[in-house]
CSV table of C-alpha atoms in Angstrom, one decimal:
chain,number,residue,atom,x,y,z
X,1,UNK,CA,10.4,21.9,12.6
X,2,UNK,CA,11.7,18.4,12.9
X,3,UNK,CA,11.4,15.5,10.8
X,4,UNK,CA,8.4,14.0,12.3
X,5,UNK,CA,6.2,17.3,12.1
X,6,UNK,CA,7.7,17.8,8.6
X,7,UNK,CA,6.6,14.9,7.1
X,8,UNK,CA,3.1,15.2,8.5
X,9,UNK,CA,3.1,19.1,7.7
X,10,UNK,CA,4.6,18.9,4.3
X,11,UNK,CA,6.1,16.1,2.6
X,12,UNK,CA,2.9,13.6,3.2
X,13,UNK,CA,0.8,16.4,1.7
X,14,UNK,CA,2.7,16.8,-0.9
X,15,UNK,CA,3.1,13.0,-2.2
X,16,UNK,CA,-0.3,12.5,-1.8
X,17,UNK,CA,-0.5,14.0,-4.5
X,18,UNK,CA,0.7,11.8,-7.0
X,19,UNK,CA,-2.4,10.0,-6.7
X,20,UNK,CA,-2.8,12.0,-9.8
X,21,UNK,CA,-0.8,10.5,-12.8
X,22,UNK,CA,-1.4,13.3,-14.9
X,23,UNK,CA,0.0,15.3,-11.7
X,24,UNK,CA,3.3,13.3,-12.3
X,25,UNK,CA,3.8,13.9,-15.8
X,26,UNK,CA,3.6,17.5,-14.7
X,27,UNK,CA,6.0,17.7,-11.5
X,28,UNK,CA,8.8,15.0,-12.4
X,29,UNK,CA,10.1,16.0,-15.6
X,30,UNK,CA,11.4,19.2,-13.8
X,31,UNK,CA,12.5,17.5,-10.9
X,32,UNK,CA,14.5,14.6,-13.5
X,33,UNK,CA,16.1,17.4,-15.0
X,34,UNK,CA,16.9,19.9,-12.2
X,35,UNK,CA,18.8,16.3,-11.0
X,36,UNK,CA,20.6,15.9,-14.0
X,37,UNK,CA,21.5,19.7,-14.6
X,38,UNK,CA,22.7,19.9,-11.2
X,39,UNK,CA,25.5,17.8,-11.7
X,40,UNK,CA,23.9,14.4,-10.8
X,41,UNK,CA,24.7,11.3,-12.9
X,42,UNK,CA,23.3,8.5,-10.8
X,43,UNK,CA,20.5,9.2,-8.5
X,44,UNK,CA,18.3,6.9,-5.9
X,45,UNK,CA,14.6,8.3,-6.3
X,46,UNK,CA,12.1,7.4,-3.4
X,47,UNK,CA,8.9,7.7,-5.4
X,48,UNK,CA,5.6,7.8,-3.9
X,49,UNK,CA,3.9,5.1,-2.9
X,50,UNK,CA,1.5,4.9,-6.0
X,51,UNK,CA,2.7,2.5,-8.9
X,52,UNK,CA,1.3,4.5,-11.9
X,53,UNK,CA,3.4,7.9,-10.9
X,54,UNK,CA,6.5,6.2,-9.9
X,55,UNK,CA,6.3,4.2,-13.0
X,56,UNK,CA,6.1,7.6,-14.7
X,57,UNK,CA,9.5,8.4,-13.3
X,58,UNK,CA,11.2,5.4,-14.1
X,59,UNK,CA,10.0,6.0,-17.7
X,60,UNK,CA,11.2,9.8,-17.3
X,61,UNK,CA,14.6,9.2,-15.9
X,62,UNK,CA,15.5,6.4,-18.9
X,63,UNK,CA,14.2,8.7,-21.6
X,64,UNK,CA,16.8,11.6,-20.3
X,65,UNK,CA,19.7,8.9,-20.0
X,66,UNK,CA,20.6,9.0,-16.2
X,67,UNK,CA,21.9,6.1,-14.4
X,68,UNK,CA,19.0,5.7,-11.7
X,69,UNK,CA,17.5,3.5,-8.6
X,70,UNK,CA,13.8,3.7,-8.7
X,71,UNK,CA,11.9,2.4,-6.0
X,72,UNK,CA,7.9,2.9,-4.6
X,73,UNK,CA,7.8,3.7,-1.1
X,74,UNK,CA,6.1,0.5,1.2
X,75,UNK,CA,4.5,2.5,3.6
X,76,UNK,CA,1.0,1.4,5.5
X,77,UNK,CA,1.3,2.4,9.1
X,78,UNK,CA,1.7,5.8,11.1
X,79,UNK,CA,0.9,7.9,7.9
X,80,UNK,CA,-2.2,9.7,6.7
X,81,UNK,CA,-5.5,8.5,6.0
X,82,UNK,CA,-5.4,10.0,2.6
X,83,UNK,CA,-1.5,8.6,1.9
X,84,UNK,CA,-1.3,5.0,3.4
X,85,UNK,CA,-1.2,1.7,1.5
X,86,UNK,CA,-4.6,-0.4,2.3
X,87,UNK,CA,-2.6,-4.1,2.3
X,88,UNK,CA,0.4,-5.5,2.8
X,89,UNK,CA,-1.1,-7.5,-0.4
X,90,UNK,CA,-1.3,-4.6,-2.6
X,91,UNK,CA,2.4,-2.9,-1.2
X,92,UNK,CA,4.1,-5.6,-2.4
X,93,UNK,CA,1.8,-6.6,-5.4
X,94,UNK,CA,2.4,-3.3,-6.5
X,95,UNK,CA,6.3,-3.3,-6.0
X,96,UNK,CA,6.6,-6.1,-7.9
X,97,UNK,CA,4.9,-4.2,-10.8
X,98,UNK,CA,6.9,-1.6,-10.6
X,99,UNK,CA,10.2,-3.7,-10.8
X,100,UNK,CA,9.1,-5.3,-14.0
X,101,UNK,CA,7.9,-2.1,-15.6
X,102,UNK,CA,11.9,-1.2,-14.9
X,103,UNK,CA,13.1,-4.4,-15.8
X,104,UNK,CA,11.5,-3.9,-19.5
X,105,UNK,CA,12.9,-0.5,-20.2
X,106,UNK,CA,15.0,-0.4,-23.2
X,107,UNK,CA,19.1,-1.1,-22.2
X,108,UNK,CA,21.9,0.7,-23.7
X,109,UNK,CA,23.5,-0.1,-26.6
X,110,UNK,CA,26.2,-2.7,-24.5
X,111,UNK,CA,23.2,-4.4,-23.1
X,112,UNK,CA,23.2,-2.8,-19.6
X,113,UNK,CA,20.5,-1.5,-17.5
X,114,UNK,CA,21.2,2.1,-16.8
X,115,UNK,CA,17.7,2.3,-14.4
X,116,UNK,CA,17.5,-0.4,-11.8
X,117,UNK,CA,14.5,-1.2,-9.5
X,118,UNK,CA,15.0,-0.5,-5.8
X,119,UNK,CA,12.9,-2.2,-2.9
X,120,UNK,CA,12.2,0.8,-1.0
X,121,UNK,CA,10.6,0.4,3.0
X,122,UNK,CA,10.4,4.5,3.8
X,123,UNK,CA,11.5,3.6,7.2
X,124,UNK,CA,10.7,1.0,9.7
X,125,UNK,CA,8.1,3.3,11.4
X,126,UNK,CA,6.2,3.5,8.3
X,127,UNK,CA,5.8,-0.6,7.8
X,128,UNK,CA,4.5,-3.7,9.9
X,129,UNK,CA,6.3,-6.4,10.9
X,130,UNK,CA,4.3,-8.1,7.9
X,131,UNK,CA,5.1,-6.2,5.3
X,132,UNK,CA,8.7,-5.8,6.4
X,133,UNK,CA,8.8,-9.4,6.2
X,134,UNK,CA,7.0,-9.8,3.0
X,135,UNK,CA,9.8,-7.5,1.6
X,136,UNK,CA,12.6,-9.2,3.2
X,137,UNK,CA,11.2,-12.3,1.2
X,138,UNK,CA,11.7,-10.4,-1.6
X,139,UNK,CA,15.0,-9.1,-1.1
X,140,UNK,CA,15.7,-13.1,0.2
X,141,UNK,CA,14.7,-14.2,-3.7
X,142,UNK,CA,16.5,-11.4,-5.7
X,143,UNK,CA,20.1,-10.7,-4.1
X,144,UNK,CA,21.0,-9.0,-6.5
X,145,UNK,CA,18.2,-5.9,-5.7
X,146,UNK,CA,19.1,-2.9,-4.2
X,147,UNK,CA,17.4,-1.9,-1.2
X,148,UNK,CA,17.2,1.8,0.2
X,149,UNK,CA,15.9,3.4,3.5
X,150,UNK,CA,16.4,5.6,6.8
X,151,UNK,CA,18.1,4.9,9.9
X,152,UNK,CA,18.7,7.1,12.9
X,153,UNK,CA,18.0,10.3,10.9
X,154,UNK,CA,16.1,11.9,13.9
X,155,UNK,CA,16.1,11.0,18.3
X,156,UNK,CA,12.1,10.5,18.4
X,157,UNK,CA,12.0,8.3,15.3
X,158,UNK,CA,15.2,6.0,16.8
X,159,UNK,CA,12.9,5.8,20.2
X,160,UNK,CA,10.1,5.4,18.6
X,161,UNK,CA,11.2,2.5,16.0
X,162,UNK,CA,12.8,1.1,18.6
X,163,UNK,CA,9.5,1.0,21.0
X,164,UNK,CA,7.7,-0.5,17.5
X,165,UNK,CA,9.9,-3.2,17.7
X,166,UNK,CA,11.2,-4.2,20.8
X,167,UNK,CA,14.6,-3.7,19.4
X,168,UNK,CA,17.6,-2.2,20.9
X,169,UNK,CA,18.4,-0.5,18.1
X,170,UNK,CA,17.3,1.1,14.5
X,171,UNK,CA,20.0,-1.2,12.7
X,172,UNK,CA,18.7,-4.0,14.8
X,173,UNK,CA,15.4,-3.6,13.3
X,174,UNK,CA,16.6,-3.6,10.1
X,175,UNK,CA,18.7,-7.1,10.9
X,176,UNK,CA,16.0,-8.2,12.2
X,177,UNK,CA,14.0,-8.8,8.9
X,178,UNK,CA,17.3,-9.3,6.9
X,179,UNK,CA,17.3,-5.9,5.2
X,180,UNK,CA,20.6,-5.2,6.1
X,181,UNK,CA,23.1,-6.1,3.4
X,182,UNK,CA,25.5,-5.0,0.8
X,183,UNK,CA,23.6,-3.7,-1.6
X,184,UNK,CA,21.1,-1.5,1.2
X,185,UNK,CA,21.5,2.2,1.1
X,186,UNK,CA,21.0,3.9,4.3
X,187,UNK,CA,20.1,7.5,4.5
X,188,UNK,CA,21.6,9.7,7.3
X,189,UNK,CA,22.8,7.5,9.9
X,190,UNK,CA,23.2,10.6,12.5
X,191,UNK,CA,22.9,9.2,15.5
X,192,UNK,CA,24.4,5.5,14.6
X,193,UNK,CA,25.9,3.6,17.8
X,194,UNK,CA,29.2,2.4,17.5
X,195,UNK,CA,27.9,-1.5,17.7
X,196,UNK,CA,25.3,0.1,14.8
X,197,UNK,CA,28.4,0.9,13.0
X,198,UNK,CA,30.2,-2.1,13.4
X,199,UNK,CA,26.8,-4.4,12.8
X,200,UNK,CA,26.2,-2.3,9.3
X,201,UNK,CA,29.9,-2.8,8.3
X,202,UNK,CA,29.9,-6.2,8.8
X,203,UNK,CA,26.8,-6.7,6.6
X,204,UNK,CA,28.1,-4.4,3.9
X,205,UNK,CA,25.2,-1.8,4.4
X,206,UNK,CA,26.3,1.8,2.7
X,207,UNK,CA,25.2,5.0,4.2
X,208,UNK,CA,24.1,8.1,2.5
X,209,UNK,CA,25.3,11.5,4.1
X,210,UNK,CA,22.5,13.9,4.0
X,211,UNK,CA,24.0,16.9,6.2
X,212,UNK,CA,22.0,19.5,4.1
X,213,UNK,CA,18.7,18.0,5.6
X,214,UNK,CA,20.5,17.2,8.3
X,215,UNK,CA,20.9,20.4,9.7
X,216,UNK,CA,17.7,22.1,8.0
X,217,UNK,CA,15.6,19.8,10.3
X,218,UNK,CA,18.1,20.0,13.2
X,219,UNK,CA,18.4,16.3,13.4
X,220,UNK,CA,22.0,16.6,13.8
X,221,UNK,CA,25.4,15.9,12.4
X,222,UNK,CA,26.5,12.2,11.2
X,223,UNK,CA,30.1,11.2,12.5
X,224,UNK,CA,31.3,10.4,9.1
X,225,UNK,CA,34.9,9.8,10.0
X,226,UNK,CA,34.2,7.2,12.5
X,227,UNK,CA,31.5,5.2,9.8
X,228,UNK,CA,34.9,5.6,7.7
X,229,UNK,CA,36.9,4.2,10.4
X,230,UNK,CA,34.5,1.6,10.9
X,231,UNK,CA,34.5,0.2,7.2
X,232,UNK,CA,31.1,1.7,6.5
X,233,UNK,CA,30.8,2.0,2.9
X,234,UNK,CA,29.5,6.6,2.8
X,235,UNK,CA,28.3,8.4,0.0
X,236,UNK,CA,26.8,12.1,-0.3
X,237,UNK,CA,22.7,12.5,-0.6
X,238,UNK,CA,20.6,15.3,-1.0
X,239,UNK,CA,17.6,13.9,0.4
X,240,UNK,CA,15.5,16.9,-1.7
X,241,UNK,CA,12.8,17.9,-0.1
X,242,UNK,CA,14.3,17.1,3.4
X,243,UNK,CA,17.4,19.0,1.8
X,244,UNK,CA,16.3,22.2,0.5
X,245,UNK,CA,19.1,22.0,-2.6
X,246,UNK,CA,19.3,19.2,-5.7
X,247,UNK,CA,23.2,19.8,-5.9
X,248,UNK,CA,25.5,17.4,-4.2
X,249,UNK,CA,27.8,20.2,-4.7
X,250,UNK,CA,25.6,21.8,-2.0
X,251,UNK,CA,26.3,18.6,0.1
X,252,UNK,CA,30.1,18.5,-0.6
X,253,UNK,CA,30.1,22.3,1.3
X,254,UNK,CA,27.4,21.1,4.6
X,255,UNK,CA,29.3,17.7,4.5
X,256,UNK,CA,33.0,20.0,5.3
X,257,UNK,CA,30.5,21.8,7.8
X,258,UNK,CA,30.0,19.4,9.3
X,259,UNK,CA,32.9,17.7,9.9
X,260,UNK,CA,34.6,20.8,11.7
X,261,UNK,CA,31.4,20.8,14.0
X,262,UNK,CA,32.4,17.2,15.1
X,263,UNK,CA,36.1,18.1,15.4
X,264,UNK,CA,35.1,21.0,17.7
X,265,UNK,CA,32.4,19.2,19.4
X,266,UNK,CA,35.0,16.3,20.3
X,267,UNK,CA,36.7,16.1,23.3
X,268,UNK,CA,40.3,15.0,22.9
X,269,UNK,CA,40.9,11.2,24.0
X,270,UNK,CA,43.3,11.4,26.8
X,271,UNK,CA,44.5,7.5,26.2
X,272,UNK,CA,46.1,7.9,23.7
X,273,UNK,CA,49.5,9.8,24.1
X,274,UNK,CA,51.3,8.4,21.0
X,275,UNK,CA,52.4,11.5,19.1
X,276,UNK,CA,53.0,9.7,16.1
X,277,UNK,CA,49.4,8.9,16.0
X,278,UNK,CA,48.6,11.8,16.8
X,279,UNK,CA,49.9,13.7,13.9
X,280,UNK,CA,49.7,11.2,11.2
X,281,UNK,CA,45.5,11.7,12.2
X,282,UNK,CA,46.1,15.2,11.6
X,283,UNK,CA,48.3,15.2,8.8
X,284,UNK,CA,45.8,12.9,6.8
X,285,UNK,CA,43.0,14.8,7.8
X,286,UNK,CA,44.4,18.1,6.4
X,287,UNK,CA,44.7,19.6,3.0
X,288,UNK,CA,48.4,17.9,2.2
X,289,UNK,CA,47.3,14.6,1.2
X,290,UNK,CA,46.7,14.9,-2.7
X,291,UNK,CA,43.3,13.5,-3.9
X,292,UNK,CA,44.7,10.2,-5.1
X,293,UNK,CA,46.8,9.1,-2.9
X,294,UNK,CA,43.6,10.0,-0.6
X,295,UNK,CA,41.2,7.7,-2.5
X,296,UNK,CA,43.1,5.3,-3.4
X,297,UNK,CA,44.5,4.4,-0.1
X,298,UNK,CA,41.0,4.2,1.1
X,299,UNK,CA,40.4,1.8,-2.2
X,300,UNK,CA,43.0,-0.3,-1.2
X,301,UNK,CA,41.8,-0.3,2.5
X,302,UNK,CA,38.4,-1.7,1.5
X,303,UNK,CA,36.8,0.8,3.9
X,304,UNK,CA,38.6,-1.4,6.3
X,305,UNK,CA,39.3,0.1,9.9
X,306,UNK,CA,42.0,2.3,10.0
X,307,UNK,CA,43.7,2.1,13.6
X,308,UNK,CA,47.4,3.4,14.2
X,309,UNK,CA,49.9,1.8,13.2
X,310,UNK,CA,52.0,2.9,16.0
X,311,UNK,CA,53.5,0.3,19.1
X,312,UNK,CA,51.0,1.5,22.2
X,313,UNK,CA,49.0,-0.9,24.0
X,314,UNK,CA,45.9,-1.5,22.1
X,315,UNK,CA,43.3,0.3,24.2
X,316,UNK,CA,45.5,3.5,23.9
X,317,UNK,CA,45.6,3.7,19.8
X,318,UNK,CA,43.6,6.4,18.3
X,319,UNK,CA,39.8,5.6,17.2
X,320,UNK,CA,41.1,6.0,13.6
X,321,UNK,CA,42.1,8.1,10.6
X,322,UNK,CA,39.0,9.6,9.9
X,323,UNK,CA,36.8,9.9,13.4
X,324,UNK,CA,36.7,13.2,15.1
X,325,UNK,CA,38.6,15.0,12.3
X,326,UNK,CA,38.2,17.5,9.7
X,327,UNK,CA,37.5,16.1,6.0
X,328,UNK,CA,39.8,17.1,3.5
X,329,UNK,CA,39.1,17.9,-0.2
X,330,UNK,CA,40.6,14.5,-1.4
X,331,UNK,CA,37.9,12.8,1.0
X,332,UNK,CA,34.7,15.1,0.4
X,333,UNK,CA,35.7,14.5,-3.3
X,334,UNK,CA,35.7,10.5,-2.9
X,335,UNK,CA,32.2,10.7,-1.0
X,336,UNK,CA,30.9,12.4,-4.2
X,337,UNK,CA,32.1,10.2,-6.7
X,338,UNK,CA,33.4,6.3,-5.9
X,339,UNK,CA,32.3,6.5,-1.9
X,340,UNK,CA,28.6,7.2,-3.8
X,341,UNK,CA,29.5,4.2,-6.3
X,342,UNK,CA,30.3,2.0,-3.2
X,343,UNK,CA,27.6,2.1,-2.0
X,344,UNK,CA,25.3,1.5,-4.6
X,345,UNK,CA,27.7,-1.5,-5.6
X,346,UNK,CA,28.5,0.3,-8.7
X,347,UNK,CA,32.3,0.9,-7.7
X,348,UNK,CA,33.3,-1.6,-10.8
X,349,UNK,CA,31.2,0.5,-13.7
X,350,UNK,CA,31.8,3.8,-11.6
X,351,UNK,CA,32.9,6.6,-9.4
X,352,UNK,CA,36.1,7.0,-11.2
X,353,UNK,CA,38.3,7.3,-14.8
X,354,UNK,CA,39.6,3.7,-14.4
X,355,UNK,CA,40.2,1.7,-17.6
X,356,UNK,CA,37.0,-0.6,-18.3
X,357,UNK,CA,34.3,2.0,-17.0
X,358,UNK,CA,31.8,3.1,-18.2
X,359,UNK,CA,32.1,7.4,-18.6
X,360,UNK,CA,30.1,9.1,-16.3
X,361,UNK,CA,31.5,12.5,-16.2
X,362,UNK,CA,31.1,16.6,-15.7
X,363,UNK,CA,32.2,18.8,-18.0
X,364,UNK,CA,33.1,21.9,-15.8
X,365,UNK,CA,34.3,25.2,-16.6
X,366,UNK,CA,35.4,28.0,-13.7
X,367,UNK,CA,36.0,30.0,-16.3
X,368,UNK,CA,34.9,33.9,-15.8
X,369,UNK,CA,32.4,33.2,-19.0
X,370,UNK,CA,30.6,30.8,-16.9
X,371,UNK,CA,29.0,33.6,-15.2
X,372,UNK,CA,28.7,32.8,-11.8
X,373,UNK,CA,29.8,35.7,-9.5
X,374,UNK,CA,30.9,33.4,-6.2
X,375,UNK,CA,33.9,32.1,-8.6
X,376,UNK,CA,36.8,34.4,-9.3
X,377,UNK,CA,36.7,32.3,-12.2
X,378,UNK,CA,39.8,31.8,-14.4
X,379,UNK,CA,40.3,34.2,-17.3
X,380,UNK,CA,43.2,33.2,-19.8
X,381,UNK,CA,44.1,36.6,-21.2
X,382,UNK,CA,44.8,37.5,-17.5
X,383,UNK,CA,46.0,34.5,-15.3
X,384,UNK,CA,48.2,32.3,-17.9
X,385,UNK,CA,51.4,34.2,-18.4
X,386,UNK,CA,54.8,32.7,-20.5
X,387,UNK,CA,56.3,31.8,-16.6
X,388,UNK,CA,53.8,29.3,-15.8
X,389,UNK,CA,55.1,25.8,-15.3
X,390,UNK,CA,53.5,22.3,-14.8
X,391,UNK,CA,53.8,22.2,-11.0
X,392,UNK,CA,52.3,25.8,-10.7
X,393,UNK,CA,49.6,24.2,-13.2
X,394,UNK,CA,48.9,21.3,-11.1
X,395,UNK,CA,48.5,23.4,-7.8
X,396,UNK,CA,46.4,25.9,-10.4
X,397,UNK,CA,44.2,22.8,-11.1
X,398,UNK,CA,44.0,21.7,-7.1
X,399,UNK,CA,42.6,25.4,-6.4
X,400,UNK,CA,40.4,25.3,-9.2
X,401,UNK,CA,38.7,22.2,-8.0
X,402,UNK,CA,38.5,23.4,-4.6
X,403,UNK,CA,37.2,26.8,-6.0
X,404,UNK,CA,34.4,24.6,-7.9
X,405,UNK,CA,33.3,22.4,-4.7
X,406,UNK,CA,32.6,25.1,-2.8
X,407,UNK,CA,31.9,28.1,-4.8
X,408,UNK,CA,30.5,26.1,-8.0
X,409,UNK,CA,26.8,25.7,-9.0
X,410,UNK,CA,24.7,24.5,-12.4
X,411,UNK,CA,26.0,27.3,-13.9
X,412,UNK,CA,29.7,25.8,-14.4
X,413,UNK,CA,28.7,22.2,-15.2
X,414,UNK,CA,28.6,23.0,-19.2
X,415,UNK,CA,27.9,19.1,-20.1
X,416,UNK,CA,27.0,15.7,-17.6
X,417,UNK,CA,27.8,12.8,-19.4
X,418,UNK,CA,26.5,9.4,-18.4
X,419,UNK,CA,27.9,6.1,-20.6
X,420,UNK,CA,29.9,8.4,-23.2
X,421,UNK,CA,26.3,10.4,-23.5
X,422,UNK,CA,25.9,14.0,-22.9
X,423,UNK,CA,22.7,14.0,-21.1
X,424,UNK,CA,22.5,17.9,-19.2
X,425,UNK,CA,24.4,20.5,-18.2
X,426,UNK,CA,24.3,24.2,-19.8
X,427,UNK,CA,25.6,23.1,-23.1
X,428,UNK,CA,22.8,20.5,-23.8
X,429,UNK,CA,19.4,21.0,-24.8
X,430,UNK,CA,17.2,18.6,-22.8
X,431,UNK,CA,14.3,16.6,-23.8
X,432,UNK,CA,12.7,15.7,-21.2
């Protein structure tokens, strides 16, 4: 089942349902800590498109102390009778509710919001022209809102948006009414054009990598390398219930997946015949580069384009560092943490240790104790021994990260911390 028949078979269905307040109180407790416990500290929630529920999970998420996005879906066209928005009047009446419900929620103790409102068009399909415009006059009066949606997740919604709006392409639409800027998060971006890729980096647009979902609803695979290549600001997202698992740690494994399928699937580029290029591409793109010289390169790029550096004629470099190659641990492990932080503008408070950030952070343990049978997990009494020395350490500590990407679950995340706050994780007793 594709993503057109899904959401008509199942996830409609199921938001319809939070017509029921009391409904909400039930369901999003579990799914708020199931979130957290999984490993995630800040989240971008599409709630449904009624105000009382989603104002219910606002309320949730700041009561268990996760940094959060909240937005209502704007949705009143091609959906359900039963799950459609009556007005363009009452979408945006209601938005506007919600954002100062979120706006009035307690702040931390150093005065910042940890949950922020989020203007939150499901996808073009789903709005008029109108109410796209109404919310671009939105976004128009508060720059400094986020803004979160689809793009090019599935080949009959592209045609189809594209047939809505006499565009010549999804990102187009988007442009169109303004939408596109540097705080918008994009989910998927599979089937992205090149001049898609170029237009979205030059507004500043982020894109969230969904490849769980991706391939559950056969949609397809996102060339993530060539967004890199391209400037596109790329973080990881689960897209639950698209995505069948909460854990970006789930997305970290499909996301590697899916690279190699785009490596194999390429054909080689017979321009370019510089060697040089050539092999620094495949050098970069393998398992030698360490994780920070990794991430920060790509921090000092800016997400710039990386082209080679080599003296061929232009239209024989290589497309890039990134396009058409495998990603290595250092850059799955940047998607997860500061490419996520890019794009929701947070790269300054965080997505990494630097000094002046606030401490968002797992507490992990591969340790045998943990319990979770896919690790051979560390054991002390057997694997330290007297002839250990720092380097062997710091490959130990390489292997043990890679062990916990792709062999880790809930089960080895023993605290997550958000602002210096242990808010989940199996050592914490939650109260939500």
């Amino acid at each position: 089942m594709e993503l057109l028949q899904w959401l008509d078979n199942y996830t409609f269905p199921t938001e319809a349902r939070f017509k029921d307040v009391e409904y909400a109180k039930r369901a999003y407790p579990d799914v708020v800590r199931r979130m957290v416990n999984s490993g995630t500290t800040t989240c971008c929630y599409y709630g449904s498109l009624h105000l009382e529920a989603t104002k219910v999970l606002a309320s949730l998420i700041h009561t268990a102390g996760q940094r959060a996005f909240v937005g209502k879906c704007n949705m009143n066209q091609n959906c359900p009778p039963n799950y459609i928005e009556p007005s363009v009047k009452e979408s945006v009446d209601t938005t506007l509710k919600l954002f100062k419900h979120i706006e009035q929620l307690p702040r931390t103790a150093c005065g910042e919001p940890l949950v922020h409102p989020i203007l939150t068009p499901r996808f073009a399909i789903s709005c008029t022209e109108e109410l796209l415009t109404n919310l671009s006059q939105i976004a128009k009066e508060n720059p400094k809102l986020a803004i979160q949606t689809h793009i090019s997740e599935n080949k009959a919604e592209i045609e189809l948006t594209k047939s809505l709006f006499k565009t010549n392409s999804y990102a187009e639409t988007y442009d169109k009414f303004h939408l596109l800027r540097d705080n918008t998060v994009l989910a998927h971006g599979v089937h992205l054009t090149e001049d898609e890729m170029v237009l979205i980096a030059k507004r500043g647009s982020g894109v969230s990598h969904c490849p769980t979902s991706n391939f559950y609803l056969s949609s397809g695979m996102a060339r993530v390398g060539m967004l890199l290549d391209h400037g596109v600001k790329v973080g990881l997202g689960t897209d639950v219930a698209g995505g069948y698992s909460p854990s970006i740690l789930t997305e970290i494994q499909h996301a590697s997946i899916a690279s190699k399928m785009v490596a194999i699937q390429a054909t080689a580029d017979p321009k370019c015949t510089c060697s040089r290029a050539q092999h620094r591409c495949q050098t970069d793109a393998g398992s030698g580069s360490s994780v920070d010289e990794d991430s920060q390169s790509r921090s000092r790029q800016g997400h710039k384009y990386h082209e080679c550096d080599c003296d061929c004629d232009d239209d024989k470099k290589q497309p890039g560092r990134f396009t058409n190659q495998k990603l290595s641990i250092a850059t799955l492990l940047y998607l997860a943490t500061l490419g996520g932080a890019h794009v929701c503008c947070l790269q300054d408070r965080i997505g990494s240790f630097e000094k002046g950030k606030a401490f968002d952070a797992l507490l992990v343990s591969i340790q045998d104790e943990a319990g979770n049978p896919a690790i051979w997990g560390f054991n002390p009494q057997r694997d330290l021994t007297q002839g250990v020395t720092a380097q062997s350490a710091d490959k130990n500590l390489i292997e043990w990260l890679e062990r916990f990407l792709f062999c880790g679950d809930d089960r080895n995340i023993k605290k997550v911390i958000v602002q210096g706050r242990t808010i989940g994780g199996r050592d914490h007793h939650h109260s939500i």
